[in-house]
Tab-separated table of C-alpha atoms in Angstrom:
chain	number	residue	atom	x	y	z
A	14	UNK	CA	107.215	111.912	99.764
A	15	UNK	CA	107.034	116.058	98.707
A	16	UNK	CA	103.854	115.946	100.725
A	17	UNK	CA	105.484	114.681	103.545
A	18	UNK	CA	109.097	117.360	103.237
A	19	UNK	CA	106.721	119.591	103.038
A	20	UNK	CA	104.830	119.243	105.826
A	21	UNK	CA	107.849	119.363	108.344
A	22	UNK	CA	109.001	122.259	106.369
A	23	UNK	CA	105.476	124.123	107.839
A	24	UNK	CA	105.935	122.975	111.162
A	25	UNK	CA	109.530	124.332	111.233
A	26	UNK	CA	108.822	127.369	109.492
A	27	UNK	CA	105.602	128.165	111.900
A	28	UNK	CA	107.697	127.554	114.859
A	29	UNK	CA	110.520	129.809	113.515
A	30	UNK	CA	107.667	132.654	112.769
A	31	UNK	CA	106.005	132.024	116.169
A	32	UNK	CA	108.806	132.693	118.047
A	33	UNK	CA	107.080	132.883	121.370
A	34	UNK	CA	105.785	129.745	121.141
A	35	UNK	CA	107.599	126.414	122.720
A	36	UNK	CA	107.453	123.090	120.345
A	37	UNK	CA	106.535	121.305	123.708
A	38	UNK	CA	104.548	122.741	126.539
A	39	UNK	CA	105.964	122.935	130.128
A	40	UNK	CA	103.021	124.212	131.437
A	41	UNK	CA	104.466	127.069	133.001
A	42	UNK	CA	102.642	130.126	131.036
A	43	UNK	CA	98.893	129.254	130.494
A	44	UNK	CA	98.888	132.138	128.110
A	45	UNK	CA	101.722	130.644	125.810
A	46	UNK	CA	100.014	126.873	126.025
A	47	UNK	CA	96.391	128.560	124.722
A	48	UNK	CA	98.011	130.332	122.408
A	49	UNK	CA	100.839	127.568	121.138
A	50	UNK	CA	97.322	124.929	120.841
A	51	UNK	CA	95.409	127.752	118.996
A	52	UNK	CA	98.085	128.449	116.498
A	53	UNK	CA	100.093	125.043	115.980
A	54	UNK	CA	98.704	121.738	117.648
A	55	UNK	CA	94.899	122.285	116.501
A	56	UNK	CA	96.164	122.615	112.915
A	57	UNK	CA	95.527	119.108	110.799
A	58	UNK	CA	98.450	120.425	108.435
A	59	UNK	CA	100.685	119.835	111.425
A	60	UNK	CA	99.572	116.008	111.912
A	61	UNK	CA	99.865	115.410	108.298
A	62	UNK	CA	103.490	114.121	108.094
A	63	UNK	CA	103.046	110.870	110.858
A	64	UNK	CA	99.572	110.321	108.358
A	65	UNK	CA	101.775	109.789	105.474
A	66	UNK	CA	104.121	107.828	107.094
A	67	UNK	CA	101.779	105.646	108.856
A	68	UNK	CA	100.095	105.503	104.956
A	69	UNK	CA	103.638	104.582	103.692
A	70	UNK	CA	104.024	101.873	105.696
A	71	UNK	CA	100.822	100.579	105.424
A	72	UNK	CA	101.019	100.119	101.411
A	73	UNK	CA	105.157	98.629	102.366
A	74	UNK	CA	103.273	95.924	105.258
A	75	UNK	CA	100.420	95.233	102.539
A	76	UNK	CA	103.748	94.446	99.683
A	77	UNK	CA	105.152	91.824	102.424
A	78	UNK	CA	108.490	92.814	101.002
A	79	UNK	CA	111.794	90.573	101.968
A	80	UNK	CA	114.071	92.890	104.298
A	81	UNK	CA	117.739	91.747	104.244
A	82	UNK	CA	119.241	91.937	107.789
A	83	UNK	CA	121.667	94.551	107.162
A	84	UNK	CA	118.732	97.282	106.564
A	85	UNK	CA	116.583	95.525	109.063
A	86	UNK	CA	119.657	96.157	111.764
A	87	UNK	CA	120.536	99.324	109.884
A	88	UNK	CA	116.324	100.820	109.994
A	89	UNK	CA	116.639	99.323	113.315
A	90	UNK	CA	119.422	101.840	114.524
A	91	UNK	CA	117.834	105.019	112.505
A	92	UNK	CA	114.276	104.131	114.143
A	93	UNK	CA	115.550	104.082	117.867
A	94	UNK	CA	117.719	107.075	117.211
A	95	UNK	CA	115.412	109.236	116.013
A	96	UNK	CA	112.861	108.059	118.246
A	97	UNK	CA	114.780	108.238	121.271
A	98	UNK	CA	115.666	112.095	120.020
A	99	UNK	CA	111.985	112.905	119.470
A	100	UNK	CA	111.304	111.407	123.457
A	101	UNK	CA	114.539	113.164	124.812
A	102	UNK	CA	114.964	116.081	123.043
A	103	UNK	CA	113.374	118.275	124.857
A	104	UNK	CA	114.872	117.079	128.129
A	105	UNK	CA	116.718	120.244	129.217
A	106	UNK	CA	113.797	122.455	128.483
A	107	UNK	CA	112.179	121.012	131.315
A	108	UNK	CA	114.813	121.671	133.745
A	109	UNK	CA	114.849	125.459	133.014
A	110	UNK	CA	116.240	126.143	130.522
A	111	UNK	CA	114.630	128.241	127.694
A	112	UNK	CA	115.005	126.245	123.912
A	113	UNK	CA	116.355	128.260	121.374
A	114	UNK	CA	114.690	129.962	117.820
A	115	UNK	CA	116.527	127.512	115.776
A	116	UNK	CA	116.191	124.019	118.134
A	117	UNK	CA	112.919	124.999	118.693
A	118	UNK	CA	111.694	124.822	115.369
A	119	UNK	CA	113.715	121.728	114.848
A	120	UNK	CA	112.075	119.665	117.249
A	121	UNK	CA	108.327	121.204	116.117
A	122	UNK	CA	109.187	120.555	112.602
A	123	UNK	CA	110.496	116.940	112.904
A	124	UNK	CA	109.455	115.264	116.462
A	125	UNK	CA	106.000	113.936	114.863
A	126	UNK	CA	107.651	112.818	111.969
A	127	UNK	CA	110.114	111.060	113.428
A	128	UNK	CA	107.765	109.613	116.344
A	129	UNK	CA	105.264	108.233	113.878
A	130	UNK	CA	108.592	106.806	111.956
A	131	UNK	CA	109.264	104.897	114.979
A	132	UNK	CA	106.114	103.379	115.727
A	133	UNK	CA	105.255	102.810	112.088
A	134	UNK	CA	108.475	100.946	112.037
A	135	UNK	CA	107.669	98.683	114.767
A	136	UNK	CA	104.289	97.927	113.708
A	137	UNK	CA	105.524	97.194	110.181
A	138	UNK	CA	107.883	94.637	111.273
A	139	UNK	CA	105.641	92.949	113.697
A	140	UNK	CA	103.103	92.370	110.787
A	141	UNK	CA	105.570	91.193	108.448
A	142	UNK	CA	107.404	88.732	110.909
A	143	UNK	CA	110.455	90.862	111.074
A	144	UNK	CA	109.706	92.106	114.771
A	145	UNK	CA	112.331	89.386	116.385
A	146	UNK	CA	111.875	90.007	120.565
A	147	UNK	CA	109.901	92.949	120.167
A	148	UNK	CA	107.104	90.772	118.165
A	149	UNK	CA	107.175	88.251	121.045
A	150	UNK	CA	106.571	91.189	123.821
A	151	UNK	CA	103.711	92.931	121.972
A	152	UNK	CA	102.103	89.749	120.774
């Protein structure tokens, strides 16, 4: 679990140093993209935190533990808030507007993270029987 703070603590604090560089690419400075994939995205340190979570739930699915419905609805809510905030967080950069030093970083340090947290999540309960609808539509 240190491994895993302290691999979103890089990614912010590399963002925060790198200034110039966006946490997602719109694709409109090739320069910025080269040097943002050079720097950030071709780093394995940067993947590490969705390979410990993906790890973590692997050793929770292997367990089969018993989830009461109150955290099932309650991890239920986290997962597709976080999620959703890792998908649309960066909705307003694309219309224009520039992200700032401090949401920038944000987002780099904890969209992966939370991403893999979501899709770890849904995996997890699908292969312990607690997927419910979504089980049936991915099965």
């Amino acid at each position: 679990m240190i491994r895993l703070l302290r691999r979103v603590q890089e990614d912010f604090l590399l963002t925060v140093q790198l200034n110039s560089f966006m946490a997602v690419e719109t694709f409109l400075a090739l320069t910025s993209i080269i040097d943002s994939s050079m720097n950030i995205y071709i780093k394995a340190y940067t993947h590490a935190a969705p390979m410990f979570i993906g790890m973590i739930f692997g050793c929770l699915a292997v367990r089969r533990n018993q989830l009461s419905r109150l955290i099932q609805g309650a991890a239920w809510a986290l997962v597709a808030t976080v999620s959703l905030a890792a998908l649309l967080g960066v909705r307003t950069w694309f219309d224009g507007r520039p992200p700032e030093r401090l949401e920038s970083a944000f987002y780099a340090g904890l969209h992966r993270a939370s991403w893999s947290l979501g899709a770890s999540w849904v995996m997890y309960t699908c292969a312990t029987g607690h997927g419910g609808f979504v089980n049936k539509i991915l099965a």
